[in-house]
Each structure stands twice: as C-alpha cells, then as structure tokens.
Amino acid sequence: MTDIAKFRKILEDRLKELDVRLHEIEDELDSHKSQDWEELAVEREEDEVLEGLGTSGQEEIAKIKAALGRIEDGEFGYCVKCGDEVPEARLEIVPFTPFCPKCA
Ligand SMILES: [Zn+2]
C-alpha cells in the first residue's frame, strides 16, 4: 500500500520550493535592464538560461498539481494508462509520475 500522506507532503514541499524559485527567476529577469551593450549581451545569455529553468519549473509544477489532483481523487499511486499500482520505489524517484514503469 502506497503511503499517500508521505508523497502528498513531498509533492507539496516541492511545489512550494518551485514557486519560490520561479519568483526568484522572475525577479532576476526583471532586474536585467542594463543599458550597457556588453552587460546587455551577458544578461541576454543569462536570460535564456533563466527562461529555460522557468519553463521546466512550470512544467514540473503542472505535473505536481496533476499528481495532487490524483491524490484528491484517490487515484494516486496507480498508473493512469493501465491502472496497475506504481511501485513505491518509482514514486520515490519521480513522485509526480502518472505511469507505471511499463507505460512510462
Ligand atoms: Zn501502466
């Protein structure tokens, strides 16, 4: 039997962490308004990296929210494709995964 409460906590903590990080990224992007050409070039490169981080963070947030939704529906821990139980060892690594190892 999967320990739902444990994974709910892991998911909620991760969600908070990502939320903080995304705000930091936004602040950092907002602070990039240099008028100096050389600095501007450096900031542009940093912006691309930051935007990449922001996008992957938002994708992870969406997956975590979906997983929390499945907890509410009592479907967490079961593969959304075949309905098999997702092994806890797999959830330990990817707590928001909606798939069992076969369907992943
Ligand atoms: Zn499956």
PDB file of C-alpha atoms and ligand atoms in Angstrom:
ATOM      1  CA  MET A   1       0.000   0.000   0.000  1.00  0.00           C
ATOM      2  CA  THR A   2       1.445   3.343  -1.036  1.00  0.00           C
ATOM      3  CA  ASP A   3       1.979   5.896   1.719  1.00  0.00           C
ATOM      4  CA  ILE A   4      -0.112   8.699   0.193  1.00  0.00           C
ATOM      5  CA  ALA A   5       0.409  11.143   3.079  1.00  0.00           C
ATOM      6  CA  LYS A   6       4.163  10.900   2.658  1.00  0.00           C
ATOM      7  CA  PHE A   7       4.019  11.622  -1.066  1.00  0.00           C
ATOM      8  CA  ARG A   8       1.489  14.401  -0.603  1.00  0.00           C
ATOM      9  CA  LYS A   9       3.984  16.075   1.716  1.00  0.00           C
ATOM     10  CA  ILE A  10       6.856  15.550  -0.748  1.00  0.00           C
ATOM     11  CA  LEU A  11       4.772  16.990  -3.598  1.00  0.00           C
ATOM     12  CA  GLU A  12       3.549  19.980  -1.599  1.00  0.00           C
ATOM     13  CA  ASP A  13       7.054  20.799  -0.388  1.00  0.00           C
ATOM     14  CA  ARG A  14       8.411  20.556  -3.919  1.00  0.00           C
ATOM     15  CA  LEU A  15       5.620  22.789  -5.195  1.00  0.00           C
ATOM     16  CA  LYS A  16       6.494  25.478  -2.639  1.00  0.00           C
ATOM     17  CA  GLU A  17      10.165  25.189  -3.498  1.00  0.00           C
ATOM     18  CA  LEU A  18       9.463  25.594  -7.227  1.00  0.00           C
ATOM     19  CA  ASP A  19       7.150  28.518  -6.580  1.00  0.00           C
ATOM     20  CA  VAL A  20       9.886  30.338  -4.652  1.00  0.00           C
ATOM     21  CA  ARG A  21      12.432  29.541  -7.323  1.00  0.00           C
ATOM     22  CA  LEU A  22      10.219  30.768 -10.164  1.00  0.00           C
ATOM     23  CA  HIS A  23       9.670  34.053  -8.340  1.00  0.00           C
ATOM     24  CA  GLU A  24      13.425  34.402  -7.939  1.00  0.00           C
ATOM     25  CA  ILE A  25      13.849  33.795 -11.669  1.00  0.00           C
ATOM     26  CA  GLU A  26      11.223  36.439 -12.463  1.00  0.00           C
ATOM     27  CA  ASP A  27      12.902  38.938 -10.165  1.00  0.00           C
ATOM     28  CA  GLU A  28      16.257  38.194 -11.740  1.00  0.00           C
ATOM     29  CA  LEU A  29      14.824  38.666 -15.241  1.00  0.00           C
ATOM     30  CA  ASP A  30      13.171  41.921 -14.163  1.00  0.00           C
ATOM     31  CA  SER A  31      16.466  43.216 -12.790  1.00  0.00           C
ATOM     32  CA  HIS A  32      18.091  42.755 -16.206  1.00  0.00           C
ATOM     33  CA  LYS A  33      17.655  46.150 -17.711  1.00  0.00           C
ATOM     34  CA  SER A  34      21.177  47.236 -18.302  1.00  0.00           C
ATOM     35  CA  GLN A  35      21.898  49.939 -20.838  1.00  0.00           C
ATOM     36  CA  ASP A  36      25.463  48.875 -21.302  1.00  0.00           C
ATOM     37  CA  TRP A  37      25.958  46.856 -24.506  1.00  0.00           C
ATOM     38  CA  GLU A  38      28.482  44.445 -23.127  1.00  0.00           C
ATOM     39  CA  GLU A  39      26.474  43.792 -19.990  1.00  0.00           C
ATOM     40  CA  LEU A  40      23.358  43.522 -22.082  1.00  0.00           C
ATOM     41  CA  ALA A  41      24.896  40.685 -24.080  1.00  0.00           C
ATOM     42  CA  VAL A  42      25.791  38.802 -20.916  1.00  0.00           C
ATOM     43  CA  GLU A  43      22.332  39.385 -19.490  1.00  0.00           C
ATOM     44  CA  ARG A  44      20.720  38.101 -22.679  1.00  0.00           C
ATOM     45  CA  GLU A  45      22.592  34.829 -22.323  1.00  0.00           C
ATOM     46  CA  GLU A  46      21.601  34.590 -18.682  1.00  0.00           C
ATOM     47  CA  ASP A  47      18.002  35.339 -19.605  1.00  0.00           C
ATOM     48  CA  GLU A  48      17.916  32.377 -21.951  1.00  0.00           C
ATOM     49  CA  VAL A  49      19.190  30.073 -19.222  1.00  0.00           C
ATOM     50  CA  LEU A  50      16.744  31.542 -16.702  1.00  0.00           C
ATOM     51  CA  GLU A  51      13.821  31.274 -19.092  1.00  0.00           C
ATOM     52  CA  GLY A  52      14.725  27.643 -19.735  1.00  0.00           C
ATOM     53  CA  LEU A  53      14.738  26.996 -15.992  1.00  0.00           C
ATOM     54  CA  GLY A  54      11.435  28.820 -15.667  1.00  0.00           C
ATOM     55  CA  THR A  55       9.809  26.724 -18.373  1.00  0.00           C
ATOM     56  CA  SER A  56      10.969  23.395 -16.947  1.00  0.00           C
ATOM     57  CA  GLY A  57       9.889  24.594 -13.498  1.00  0.00           C
ATOM     58  CA  GLN A  58       6.414  25.408 -14.786  1.00  0.00           C
ATOM     59  CA  GLU A  59       6.172  22.011 -16.460  1.00  0.00           C
ATOM     60  CA  GLU A  60       7.099  20.333 -13.201  1.00  0.00           C
ATOM     61  CA  ILE A  61       4.551  22.444 -11.314  1.00  0.00           C
ATOM     62  CA  ALA A  62       1.831  21.298 -13.733  1.00  0.00           C
ATOM     63  CA  LYS A  63       2.800  17.645 -13.201  1.00  0.00           C
ATOM     64  CA  ILE A  64       2.870  18.061  -9.419  1.00  0.00           C
ATOM     65  CA  LYS A  65      -0.554  19.740  -9.418  1.00  0.00           C
ATOM     66  CA  ALA A  66      -1.914  16.888 -11.523  1.00  0.00           C
ATOM     67  CA  ALA A  67      -0.455  14.383  -9.063  1.00  0.00           C
ATOM     68  CA  LEU A  68      -2.021  16.244  -6.115  1.00  0.00           C
ATOM     69  CA  GLY A  69      -5.311  16.135  -8.009  1.00  0.00           C
ATOM     70  CA  ARG A  70      -4.967  12.368  -8.320  1.00  0.00           C
ATOM     71  CA  ILE A  71      -4.385  12.182  -4.564  1.00  0.00           C
ATOM     72  CA  GLU A  72      -7.686  14.031  -4.041  1.00  0.00           C
ATOM     73  CA  ASP A  73      -9.419  11.619  -6.411  1.00  0.00           C
ATOM     74  CA  GLY A  74      -7.884   8.606  -4.688  1.00  0.00           C
ATOM     75  CA  GLU A  75      -6.092   7.618  -7.881  1.00  0.00           C
ATOM     76  CA  PHE A  76      -2.573   8.468  -6.837  1.00  0.00           C
ATOM     77  CA  GLY A  77      -0.130   5.567  -6.980  1.00  0.00           C
ATOM     78  CA  TYR A  78      -1.958   3.904  -9.866  1.00  0.00           C
ATOM     79  CA  CYS A  79      -0.904   4.110 -13.490  1.00  0.00           C
ATOM     80  CA  VAL A  80      -3.272   6.362 -15.466  1.00  0.00           C
ATOM     81  CA  LYS A  81      -2.778   4.171 -18.512  1.00  0.00           C
ATOM     82  CA  CYS A  82      -3.130   0.570 -17.352  1.00  0.00           C
ATOM     83  CA  GLY A  83      -4.337   1.015 -13.758  1.00  0.00           C
ATOM     84  CA  ASP A  84      -1.503  -1.025 -12.271  1.00  0.00           C
ATOM     85  CA  GLU A  85      -0.057   0.051  -8.974  1.00  0.00           C
ATOM     86  CA  VAL A  86       3.037   2.237  -9.435  1.00  0.00           C
ATOM     87  CA  PRO A  87       5.842   0.772  -7.308  1.00  0.00           C
ATOM     88  CA  GLU A  88       6.725   2.962  -4.350  1.00  0.00           C
ATOM     89  CA  ALA A  89      10.400   2.827  -5.319  1.00  0.00           C
ATOM     90  CA  ARG A  90       9.471   4.558  -8.564  1.00  0.00           C
ATOM     91  CA  LEU A  91       7.412   7.208  -6.771  1.00  0.00           C
ATOM     92  CA  GLU A  92      10.393   7.859  -4.523  1.00  0.00           C
ATOM     93  CA  ILE A  93      12.356   8.912  -7.603  1.00  0.00           C
ATOM     94  CA  VAL A  94       9.566  10.660  -9.544  1.00  0.00           C
ATOM     95  CA  PRO A  95       6.746  11.380  -7.057  1.00  0.00           C
ATOM     96  CA  PHE A  96       4.517  13.016  -9.690  1.00  0.00           C
ATOM     97  CA  THR A  97       4.733  10.241 -12.282  1.00  0.00           C
ATOM     98  CA  PRO A  98       1.326   9.176 -13.602  1.00  0.00           C
ATOM     99  CA  PHE A  99       2.719   5.998 -15.193  1.00  0.00           C
ATOM    100  CA  CYS A 100       3.961   2.618 -14.083  1.00  0.00           C
ATOM    101  CA  PRO A 101       7.407   1.528 -15.366  1.00  0.00           C
ATOM    102  CA  LYS A 102       5.790  -0.410 -18.253  1.00  0.00           C
ATOM    103  CA  CYS A 103       3.808   2.554 -19.583  1.00  0.00           C
ATOM    104  CA  ALA A 104       6.360   5.293 -18.915  1.00  0.00           C
TER     105      ALA A 104
HETATM  106 ZN    ZN B   1       0.872   1.258 -16.662  1.00  0.00          ZN
END
